[in-house]
mmCIF file of C-alpha atoms and ligand atoms in Angstrom:
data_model
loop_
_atom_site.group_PDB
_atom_site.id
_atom_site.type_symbol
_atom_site.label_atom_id
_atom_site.label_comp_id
_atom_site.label_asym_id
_atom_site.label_seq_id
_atom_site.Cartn_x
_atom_site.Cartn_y
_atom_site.Cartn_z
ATOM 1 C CA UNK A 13 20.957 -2.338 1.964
ATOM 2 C CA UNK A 14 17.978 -2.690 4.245
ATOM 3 C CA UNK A 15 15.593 -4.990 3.613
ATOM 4 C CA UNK A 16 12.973 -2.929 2.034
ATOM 5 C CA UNK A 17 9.615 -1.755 3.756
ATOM 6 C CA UNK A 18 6.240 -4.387 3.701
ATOM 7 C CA UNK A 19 4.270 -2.592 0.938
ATOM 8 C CA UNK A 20 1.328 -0.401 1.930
ATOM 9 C CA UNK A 21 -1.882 -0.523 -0.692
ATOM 10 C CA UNK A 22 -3.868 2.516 0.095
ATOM 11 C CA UNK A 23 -7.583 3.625 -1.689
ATOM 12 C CA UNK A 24 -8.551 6.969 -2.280
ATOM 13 C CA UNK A 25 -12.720 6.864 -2.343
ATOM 14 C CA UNK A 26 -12.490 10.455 -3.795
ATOM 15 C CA UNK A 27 -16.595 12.163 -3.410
ATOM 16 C CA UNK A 28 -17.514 9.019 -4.196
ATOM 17 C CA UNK A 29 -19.261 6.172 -1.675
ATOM 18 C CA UNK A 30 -22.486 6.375 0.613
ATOM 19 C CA UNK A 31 -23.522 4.289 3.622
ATOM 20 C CA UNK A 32 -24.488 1.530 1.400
ATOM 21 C CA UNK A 33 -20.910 1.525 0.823
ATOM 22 C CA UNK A 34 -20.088 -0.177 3.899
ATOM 23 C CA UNK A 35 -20.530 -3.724 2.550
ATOM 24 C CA UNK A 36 -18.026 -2.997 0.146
ATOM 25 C CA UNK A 37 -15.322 -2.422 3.401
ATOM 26 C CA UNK A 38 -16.958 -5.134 5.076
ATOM 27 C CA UNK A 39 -15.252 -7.752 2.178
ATOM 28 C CA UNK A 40 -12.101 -6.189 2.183
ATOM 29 C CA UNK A 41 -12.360 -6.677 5.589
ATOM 30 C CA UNK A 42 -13.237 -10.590 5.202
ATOM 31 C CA UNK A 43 -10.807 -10.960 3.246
ATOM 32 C CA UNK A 44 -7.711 -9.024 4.853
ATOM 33 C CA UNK A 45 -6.353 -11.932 7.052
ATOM 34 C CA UNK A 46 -4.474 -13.147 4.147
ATOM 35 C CA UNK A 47 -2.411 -10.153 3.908
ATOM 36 C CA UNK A 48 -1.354 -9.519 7.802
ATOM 37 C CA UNK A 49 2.284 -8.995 8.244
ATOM 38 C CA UNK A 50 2.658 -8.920 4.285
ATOM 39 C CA UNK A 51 1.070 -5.354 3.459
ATOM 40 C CA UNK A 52 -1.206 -3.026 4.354
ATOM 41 C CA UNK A 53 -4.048 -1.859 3.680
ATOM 42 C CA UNK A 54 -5.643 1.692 4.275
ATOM 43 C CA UNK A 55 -9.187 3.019 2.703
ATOM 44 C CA UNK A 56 -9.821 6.723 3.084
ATOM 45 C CA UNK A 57 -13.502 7.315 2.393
ATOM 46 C CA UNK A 58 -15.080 10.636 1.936
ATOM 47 C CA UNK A 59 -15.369 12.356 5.604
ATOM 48 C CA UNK A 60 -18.962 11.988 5.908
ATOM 49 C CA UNK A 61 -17.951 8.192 6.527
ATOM 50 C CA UNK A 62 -14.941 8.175 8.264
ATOM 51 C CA UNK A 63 -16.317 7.665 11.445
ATOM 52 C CA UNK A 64 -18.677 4.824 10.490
ATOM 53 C CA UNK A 65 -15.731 3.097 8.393
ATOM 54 C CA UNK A 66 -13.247 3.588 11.791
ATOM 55 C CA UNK A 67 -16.263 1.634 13.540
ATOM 56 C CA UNK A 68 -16.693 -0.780 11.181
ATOM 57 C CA UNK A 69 -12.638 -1.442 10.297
ATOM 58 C CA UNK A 70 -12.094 -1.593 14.508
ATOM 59 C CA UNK A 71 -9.851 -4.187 15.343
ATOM 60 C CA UNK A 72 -9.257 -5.614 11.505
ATOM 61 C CA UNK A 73 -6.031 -5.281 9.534
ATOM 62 C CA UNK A 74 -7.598 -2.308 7.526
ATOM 63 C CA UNK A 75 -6.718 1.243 8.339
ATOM 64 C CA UNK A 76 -8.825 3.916 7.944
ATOM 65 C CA UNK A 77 -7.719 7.428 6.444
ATOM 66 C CA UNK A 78 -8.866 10.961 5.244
ATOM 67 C CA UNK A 79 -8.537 12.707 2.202
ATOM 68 C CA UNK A 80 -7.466 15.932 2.796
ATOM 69 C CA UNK A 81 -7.389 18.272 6.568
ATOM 70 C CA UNK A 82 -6.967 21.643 7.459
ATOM 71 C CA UNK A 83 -3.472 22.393 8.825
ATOM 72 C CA UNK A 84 -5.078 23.821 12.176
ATOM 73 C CA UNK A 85 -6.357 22.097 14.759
ATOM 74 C CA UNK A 86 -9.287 23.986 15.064
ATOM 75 C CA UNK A 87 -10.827 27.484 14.606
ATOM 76 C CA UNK A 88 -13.481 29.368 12.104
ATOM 77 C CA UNK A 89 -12.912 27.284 8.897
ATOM 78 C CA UNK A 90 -16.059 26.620 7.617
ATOM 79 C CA UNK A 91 -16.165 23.285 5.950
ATOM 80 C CA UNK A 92 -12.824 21.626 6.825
ATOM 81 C CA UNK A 93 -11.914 19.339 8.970
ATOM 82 C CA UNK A 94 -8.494 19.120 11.193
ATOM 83 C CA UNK A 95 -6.096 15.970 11.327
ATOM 84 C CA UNK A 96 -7.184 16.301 15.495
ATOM 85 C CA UNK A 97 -10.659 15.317 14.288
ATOM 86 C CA UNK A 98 -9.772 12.472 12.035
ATOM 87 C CA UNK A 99 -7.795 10.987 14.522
ATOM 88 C CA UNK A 100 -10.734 11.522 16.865
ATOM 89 C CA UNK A 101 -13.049 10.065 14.142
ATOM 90 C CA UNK A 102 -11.006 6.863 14.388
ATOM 91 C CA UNK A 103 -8.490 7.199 11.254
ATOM 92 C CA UNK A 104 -4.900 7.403 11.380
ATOM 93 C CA UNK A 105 -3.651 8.347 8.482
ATOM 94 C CA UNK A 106 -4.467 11.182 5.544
ATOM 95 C CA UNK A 107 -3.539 12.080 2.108
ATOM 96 C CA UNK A 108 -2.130 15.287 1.647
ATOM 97 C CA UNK A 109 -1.530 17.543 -1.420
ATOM 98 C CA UNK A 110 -3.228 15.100 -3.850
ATOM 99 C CA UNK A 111 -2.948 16.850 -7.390
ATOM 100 C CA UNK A 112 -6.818 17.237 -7.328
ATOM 101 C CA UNK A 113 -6.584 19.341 -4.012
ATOM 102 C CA UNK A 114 -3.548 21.244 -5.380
ATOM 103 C CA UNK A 115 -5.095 21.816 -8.932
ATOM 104 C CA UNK A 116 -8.933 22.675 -8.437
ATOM 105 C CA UNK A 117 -8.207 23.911 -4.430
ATOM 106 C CA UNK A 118 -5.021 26.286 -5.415
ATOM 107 C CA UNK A 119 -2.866 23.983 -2.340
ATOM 108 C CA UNK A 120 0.714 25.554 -2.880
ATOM 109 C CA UNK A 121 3.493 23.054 -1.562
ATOM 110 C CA UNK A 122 3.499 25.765 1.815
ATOM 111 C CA UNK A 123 -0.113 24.551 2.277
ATOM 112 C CA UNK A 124 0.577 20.827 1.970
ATOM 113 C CA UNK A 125 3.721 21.181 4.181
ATOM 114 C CA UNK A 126 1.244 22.750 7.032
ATOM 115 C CA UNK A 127 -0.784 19.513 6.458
ATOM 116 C CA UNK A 128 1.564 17.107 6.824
ATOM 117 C CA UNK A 129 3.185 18.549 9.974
ATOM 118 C CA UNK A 130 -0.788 18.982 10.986
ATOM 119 C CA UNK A 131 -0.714 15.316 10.620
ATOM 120 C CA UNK A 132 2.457 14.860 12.323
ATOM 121 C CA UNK A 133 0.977 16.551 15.034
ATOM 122 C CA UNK A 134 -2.276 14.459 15.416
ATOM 123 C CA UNK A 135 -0.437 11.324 14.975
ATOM 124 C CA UNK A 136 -1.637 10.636 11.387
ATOM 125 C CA UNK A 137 0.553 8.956 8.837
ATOM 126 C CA UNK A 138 0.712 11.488 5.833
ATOM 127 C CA UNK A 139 0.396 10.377 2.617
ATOM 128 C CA UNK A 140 2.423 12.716 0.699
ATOM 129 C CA UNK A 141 1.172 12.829 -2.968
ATOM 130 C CA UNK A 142 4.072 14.498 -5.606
ATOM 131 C CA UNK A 143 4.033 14.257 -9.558
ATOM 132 C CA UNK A 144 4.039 15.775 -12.725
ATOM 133 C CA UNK A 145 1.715 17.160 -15.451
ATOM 134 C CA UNK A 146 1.624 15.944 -18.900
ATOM 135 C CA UNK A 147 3.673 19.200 -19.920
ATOM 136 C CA UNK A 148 5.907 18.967 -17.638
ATOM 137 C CA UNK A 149 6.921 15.018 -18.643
ATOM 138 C CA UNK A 150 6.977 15.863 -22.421
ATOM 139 C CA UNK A 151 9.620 19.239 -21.322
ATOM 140 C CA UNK A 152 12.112 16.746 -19.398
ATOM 141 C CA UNK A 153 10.846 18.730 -16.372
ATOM 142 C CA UNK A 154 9.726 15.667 -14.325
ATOM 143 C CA UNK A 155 12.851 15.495 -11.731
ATOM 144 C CA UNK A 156 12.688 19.235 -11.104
ATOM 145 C CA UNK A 157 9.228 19.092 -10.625
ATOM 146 C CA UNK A 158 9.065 16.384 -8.115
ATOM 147 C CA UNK A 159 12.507 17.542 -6.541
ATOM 148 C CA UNK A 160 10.663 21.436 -5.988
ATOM 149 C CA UNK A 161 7.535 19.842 -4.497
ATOM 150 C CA UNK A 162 9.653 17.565 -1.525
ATOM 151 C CA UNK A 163 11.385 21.018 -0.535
ATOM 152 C CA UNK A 164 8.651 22.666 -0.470
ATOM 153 C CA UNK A 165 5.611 20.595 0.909
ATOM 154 C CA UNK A 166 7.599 17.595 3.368
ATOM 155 C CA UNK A 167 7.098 17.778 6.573
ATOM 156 C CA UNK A 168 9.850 19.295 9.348
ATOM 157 C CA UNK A 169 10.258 16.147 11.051
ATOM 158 C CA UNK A 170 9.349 12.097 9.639
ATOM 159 C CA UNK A 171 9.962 8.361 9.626
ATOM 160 C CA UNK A 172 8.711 5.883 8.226
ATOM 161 C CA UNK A 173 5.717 5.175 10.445
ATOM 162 C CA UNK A 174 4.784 9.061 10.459
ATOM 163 C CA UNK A 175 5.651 9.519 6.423
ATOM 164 C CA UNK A 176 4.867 8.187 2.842
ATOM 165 C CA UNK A 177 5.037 9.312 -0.835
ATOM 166 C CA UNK A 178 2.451 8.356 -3.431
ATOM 167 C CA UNK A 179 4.041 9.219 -6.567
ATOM 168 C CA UNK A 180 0.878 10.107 -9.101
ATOM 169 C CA UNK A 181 1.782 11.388 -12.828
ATOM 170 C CA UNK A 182 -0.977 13.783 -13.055
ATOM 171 C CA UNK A 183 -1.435 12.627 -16.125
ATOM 172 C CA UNK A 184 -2.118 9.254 -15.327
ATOM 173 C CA UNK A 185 -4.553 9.723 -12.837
ATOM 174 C CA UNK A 186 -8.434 8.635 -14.002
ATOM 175 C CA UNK A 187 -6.640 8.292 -17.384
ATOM 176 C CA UNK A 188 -5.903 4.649 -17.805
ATOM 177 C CA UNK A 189 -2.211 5.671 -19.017
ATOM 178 C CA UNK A 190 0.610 4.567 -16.755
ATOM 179 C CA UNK A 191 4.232 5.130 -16.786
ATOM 180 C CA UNK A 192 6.732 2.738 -18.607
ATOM 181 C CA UNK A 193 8.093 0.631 -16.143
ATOM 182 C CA UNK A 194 11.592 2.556 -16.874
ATOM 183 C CA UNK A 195 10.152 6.020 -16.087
ATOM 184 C CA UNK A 196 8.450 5.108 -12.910
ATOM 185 C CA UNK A 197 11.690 3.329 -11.389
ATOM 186 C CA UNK A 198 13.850 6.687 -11.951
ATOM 187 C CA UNK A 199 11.375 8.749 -10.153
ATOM 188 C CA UNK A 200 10.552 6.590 -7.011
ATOM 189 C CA UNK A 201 14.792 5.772 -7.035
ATOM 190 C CA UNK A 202 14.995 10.040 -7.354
ATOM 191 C CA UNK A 203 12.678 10.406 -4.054
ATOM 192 C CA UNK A 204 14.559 7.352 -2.632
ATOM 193 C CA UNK A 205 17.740 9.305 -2.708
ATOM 194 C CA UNK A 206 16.122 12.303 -1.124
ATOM 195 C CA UNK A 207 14.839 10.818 1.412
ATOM 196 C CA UNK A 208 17.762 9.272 2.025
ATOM 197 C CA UNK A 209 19.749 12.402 2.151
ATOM 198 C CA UNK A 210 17.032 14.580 4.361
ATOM 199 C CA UNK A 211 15.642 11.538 6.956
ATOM 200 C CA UNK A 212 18.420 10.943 9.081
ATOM 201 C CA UNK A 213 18.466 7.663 8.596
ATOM 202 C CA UNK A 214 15.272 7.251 7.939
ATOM 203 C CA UNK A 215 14.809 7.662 4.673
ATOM 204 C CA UNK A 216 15.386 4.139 3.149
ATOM 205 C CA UNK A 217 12.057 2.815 5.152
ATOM 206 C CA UNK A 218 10.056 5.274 3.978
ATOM 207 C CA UNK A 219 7.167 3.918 2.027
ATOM 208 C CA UNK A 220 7.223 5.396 -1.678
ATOM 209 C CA UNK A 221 3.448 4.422 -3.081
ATOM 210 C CA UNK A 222 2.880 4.703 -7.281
ATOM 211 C CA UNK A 223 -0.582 6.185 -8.009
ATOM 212 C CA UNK A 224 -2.408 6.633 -11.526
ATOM 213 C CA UNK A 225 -4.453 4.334 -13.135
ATOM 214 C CA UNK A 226 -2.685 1.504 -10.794
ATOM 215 C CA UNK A 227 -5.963 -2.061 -11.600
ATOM 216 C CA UNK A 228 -5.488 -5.916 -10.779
ATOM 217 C CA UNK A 229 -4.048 -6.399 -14.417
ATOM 218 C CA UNK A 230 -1.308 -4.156 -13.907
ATOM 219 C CA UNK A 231 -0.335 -4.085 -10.122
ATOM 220 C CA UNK A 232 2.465 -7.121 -10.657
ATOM 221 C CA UNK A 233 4.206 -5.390 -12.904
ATOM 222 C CA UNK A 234 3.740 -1.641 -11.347
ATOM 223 C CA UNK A 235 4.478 -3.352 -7.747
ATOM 224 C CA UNK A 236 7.518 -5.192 -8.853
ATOM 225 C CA UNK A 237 9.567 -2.221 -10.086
ATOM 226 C CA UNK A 238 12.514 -1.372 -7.603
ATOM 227 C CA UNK A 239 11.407 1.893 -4.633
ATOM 228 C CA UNK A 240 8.175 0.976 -5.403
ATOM 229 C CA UNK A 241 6.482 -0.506 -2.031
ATOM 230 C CA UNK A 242 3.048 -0.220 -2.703
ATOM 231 C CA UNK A 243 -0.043 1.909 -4.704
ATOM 232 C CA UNK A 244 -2.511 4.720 -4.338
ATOM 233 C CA UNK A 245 -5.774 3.638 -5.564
ATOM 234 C CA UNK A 246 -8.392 5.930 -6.918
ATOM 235 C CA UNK A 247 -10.979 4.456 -9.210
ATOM 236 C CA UNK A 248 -10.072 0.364 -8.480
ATOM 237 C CA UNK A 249 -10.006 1.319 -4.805
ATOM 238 C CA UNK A 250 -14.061 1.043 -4.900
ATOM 239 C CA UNK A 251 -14.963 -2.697 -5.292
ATOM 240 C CA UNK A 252 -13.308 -4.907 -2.996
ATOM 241 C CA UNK A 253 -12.381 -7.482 -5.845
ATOM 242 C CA UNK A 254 -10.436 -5.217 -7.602
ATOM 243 C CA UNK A 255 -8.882 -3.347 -4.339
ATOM 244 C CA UNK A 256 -7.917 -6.286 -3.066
ATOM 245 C CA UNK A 257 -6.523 -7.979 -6.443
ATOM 246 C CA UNK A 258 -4.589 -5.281 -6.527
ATOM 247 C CA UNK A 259 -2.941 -5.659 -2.657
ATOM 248 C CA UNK A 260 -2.919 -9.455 -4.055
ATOM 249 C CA UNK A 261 -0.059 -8.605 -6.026
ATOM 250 C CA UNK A 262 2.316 -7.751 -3.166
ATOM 251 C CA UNK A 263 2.273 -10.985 -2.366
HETATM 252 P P1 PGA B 28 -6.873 6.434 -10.188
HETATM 253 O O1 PGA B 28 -6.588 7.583 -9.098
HETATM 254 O O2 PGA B 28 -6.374 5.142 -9.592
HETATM 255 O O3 PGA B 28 -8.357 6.458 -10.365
HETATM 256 O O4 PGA B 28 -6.102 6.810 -11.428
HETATM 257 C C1 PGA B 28 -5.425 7.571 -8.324
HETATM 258 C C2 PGA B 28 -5.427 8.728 -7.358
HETATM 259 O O5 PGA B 28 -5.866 9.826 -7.712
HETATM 260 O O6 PGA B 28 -4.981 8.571 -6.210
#
């Protein structure tokens, strides 16, 4: 088996930060040495600070990302932004088809497959989100679900440098509930699988992230489960303490 892929921890800012928020990246920053060549480490602000955050992150071991883009590179789309312009803003990578953009934003797996190969195109690393709702766990429909959403919304063509999954229960997102350790290994080994069947060769490098609820106290034992190379952050993701406890336990 290949060895498997240095863990990536990744925070999702959601509508939340300002420019005072810039200190904040400025400690993970200080404090990112200790993780070079061990994991990464990506923060995806809200867009109105992407560009400062790309200044500010120049140079350091801390990638800079998006949060959603529009799946053309440019045009009359009022509002959105296009994974050109994020590149051009200085990130390079994006999250695409997180549940909040497919539940309150109507995304259909078509829309977030037109992301990701919008990504693709502008050189972004997409960060693919998949997972179930609470309904769908409690009906044994968790496998189908997931399985339904990598047909429909993967890109044509990945690796692992251009590609990774963030697996995020709906249900667990904002919540404070997380999986049991048993349930999250037989998803991220299900996408394992697929990914091995569909990337040529590929698929065994491909980052698979968990997201929901992931905090310092429970990263270890979250980060330790087998498939599992790394977290989506939403709420801990905001103070560098507890962003960067959380990377701590890749180590
Ligand atoms: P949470 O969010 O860590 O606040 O649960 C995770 C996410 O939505 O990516």
């Amino acid at each position: 088996m290949a060895s498997a892929p240095r863990p990536l921890v990744a925070g999702n800012w959601k509508m939340n930060g300002l420019g005072a928020s810039a200190a904040e990246l400025e400690k993970m920053i200080a404090e990112a040495g200790r993780f070079n060549g061990r994991a990464d480490l990506t923060i995806c602000p809200p867009a109105t600070l992407l560009a400062r955050f790309a200044g500010i992150a120049k140079g350091s071991p801390v990638a800079i990302g998006a949060q959603d883009c529009h799946a053309e590179a440019s045009g009359a789309f009022t509002g959105d932004i296009s994974a050109e312009m994020i590149a051009d803003a200085g990130g390079s990578a994006v999250i695409v088809g997180h549940s909040e953009r497919r539940s309150y934003h109507q995304e259909s797996d078509a829309n977030v497959k037109a992301k990701a190969n919008a990504a693709a195109r502008a050189k972004l690393v997409a960060i693919l989100c998949v997972g179930e709702t609470r309904e769908e766990r409690e009906a044994d429909a968790t496998l189908p679900r997931i399985e339904r959403q990598l047909n429909g919304s993967l890109p044509d063509h990945f690796d692992a440098r251009s590609l990774v999954i963030a697996y995020e229960p709906v249900w667990a997102i904002g919540t404070g509930l997380t999986p049991g350790p048993k349930d999250v290994a037989e998803v991220h080994g299900f996408i394992r699988d697929y990914l091995v069947a569909r990337g040529k060769g590929t698929g065994e490098a491909v980052r698979i992230l968990y997201g929901g609820s992931v905090k310092p106290s429970n990263a270890k034992e979250l980060l330790s489960i087998a498939n599992v190379n790394g977290a989506l952050v939403g709420g801990a993701s905001l103070k560098s303490d507890d962003f960067l406890g959380i990377a701590a336990a890749c180590l």
